[in-house]
Amino acid sequence: MKKLSVILIVKDQGDTLRDTLPQLLSQPCEGGHEVIVVDEHSTDNTGELLEMLKEQHDNLYTTFVPQYHFQRDPRRLAFTIGLKAAKGEWVVCSDIASLPPSETWLTELADSCTPSTTVLLGYVTKNGDVQLKAYEDISQARQVISRAELRRQQEKGGWTTFMHHDYNFIVVRREQGHDILRFFETTRMKRL
């Protein structure tokens, strides 16, 4: 089984982290997993909560976006920082609010990370089920991601179904992480 690195980019989401992160950190995952939380200058209790959770969980790594950076998009910088910190063979990119409610989510992901897969797009249905769509390379996933991001920008975050190829998280081989980042930069998409 492959080790997973889950990258979460947060800003002022202390309450959501308090409710979600302990369960994610405690999930079973053969081969192990780590959670990397990149803070974008939170002003709430996020920092204190992360420090407390680091004392309880050795698979939690926290870092932050430097306050004075010269990038126009701090979210992309945050992802790059998280990617550099990742030690797992596979990197899971998600928003803390979009994590599936399943207690076996990481095991499902690890089981789907096969030698012939480079990218997985994860979908959470309205009833909380997780569906995964595997791609052999990033170019196969680009069209699906482009359509989903265009629709998301038009709908401003409204629910779209699995049939419409929306996704809630991306799983990619760590060495392909920068390819995903470049794809989002060249298409000027907002989310990662």
GROMACS .gro file of N, CA and C in nm, residues 7 9 73 75-76 79-80 93-95 145 149 167 170 177 180-185 189-192:
model
   75
    7ILE      N    1  -0.281   1.724   0.176
    7ILE     CA    2  -0.249   1.867   0.189
    7ILE      C    3  -0.379   1.944   0.206
    9ILE      N    4  -0.518   2.335   0.279
    9ILE     CA    5  -0.485   2.477   0.285
    9ILE      C    6  -0.599   2.546   0.357
   73ASP      N    7  -0.102   3.487  -0.624
   73ASP     CA    8  -0.199   3.388  -0.577
   73ASP      C    9  -0.141   3.309  -0.459
   75ARG      N   10  -0.276   3.099  -0.270
   75ARG     CA   11  -0.322   2.960  -0.265
   75ARG      C   12  -0.227   2.868  -0.342
   76ARG      N   13  -0.179   2.913  -0.455
   76ARG     CA   14  -0.084   2.833  -0.532
   76ARG      C   15   0.049   2.819  -0.457
   79PHE      N   16  -0.003   2.563  -0.188
   79PHE     CA   17   0.004   2.427  -0.240
   79PHE      C   18   0.148   2.386  -0.266
   80THR      N   19   0.228   2.477  -0.321
   80THR     CA   20   0.369   2.447  -0.346
   80THR      C   21   0.441   2.416  -0.216
   93CYS      N   22  -0.505   1.650  -0.252
   93CYS     CA   23  -0.529   1.794  -0.242
   93CYS      C   24  -0.679   1.814  -0.220
   94SER      N   25  -0.714   1.874  -0.107
   94SER     CA   26  -0.854   1.893  -0.076
   94SER      C   27  -0.872   2.018   0.009
   95ASP      N   28  -0.993   2.063   0.011
   95ASP     CA   29  -1.034   2.170   0.100
   95ASP      C   30  -1.087   2.104   0.227
  145ILE      N   31  -1.121   1.831  -1.555
  145ILE     CA   32  -1.094   1.937  -1.457
  145ILE      C   33  -1.133   2.073  -1.515
  149GLU      N   34  -1.406   2.316  -1.345
  149GLU     CA   35  -1.367   2.448  -1.294
  149GLU      C   36  -1.444   2.560  -1.363
  167TYR      N   37  -1.557   1.751  -0.906
  167TYR     CA   38  -1.472   1.677  -0.814
  167TYR      C   39  -1.453   1.757  -0.688
  170ILE      N   40  -0.836   1.598  -0.545
  170ILE     CA   41  -0.748   1.540  -0.645
  170ILE      C   42  -0.643   1.457  -0.571
  177GLY      N   43   0.284   1.633  -0.896
  177GLY     CA   44   0.217   1.744  -0.830
  177GLY      C   45   0.242   1.878  -0.896
  180ILE      N   46   0.028   1.925  -1.208
  180ILE     CA   47  -0.108   1.971  -1.176
  180ILE      C   48  -0.106   2.120  -1.146
  181LEU      N   49  -0.009   2.166  -1.070
  181LEU     CA   50   0.003   2.308  -1.038
  181LEU      C   51   0.020   2.391  -1.165
  182ARG      N   52   0.108   2.348  -1.255
  182ARG     CA   53   0.128   2.419  -1.382
  182ARG      C   54   0.000   2.423  -1.463
  183PHE      N   55  -0.074   2.313  -1.462
  183PHE     CA   56  -0.201   2.309  -1.535
  183PHE      C   57  -0.296   2.415  -1.482
  184PHE      N   58  -0.308   2.425  -1.350
  184PHE     CA   59  -0.397   2.525  -1.293
  184PHE      C   60  -0.347   2.666  -1.321
  185GLU      N   61  -0.216   2.687  -1.323
  185GLU     CA   62  -0.161   2.820  -1.352
  185GLU      C   63  -0.185   2.860  -1.497
  189MET      N   64  -0.707   2.891  -1.341
  189MET     CA   65  -0.815   2.843  -1.255
  189MET      C   66  -0.785   2.880  -1.112
  190LYS      N   67  -0.891   2.904  -1.037
  190LYS     CA   68  -0.876   2.956  -0.902
  190LYS      C   69  -0.852   2.848  -0.798
  191ARG      N   70  -0.902   2.728  -0.820
  191ARG     CA   71  -0.904   2.629  -0.712
  191ARG      C   72  -0.792   2.528  -0.724
  192LEU      N   73  -0.738   2.493  -0.613
  192LEU     CA   74  -0.650   2.378  -0.600
  192LEU      C   75  -0.643   2.338  -0.456
   0.00000   0.00000   0.00000
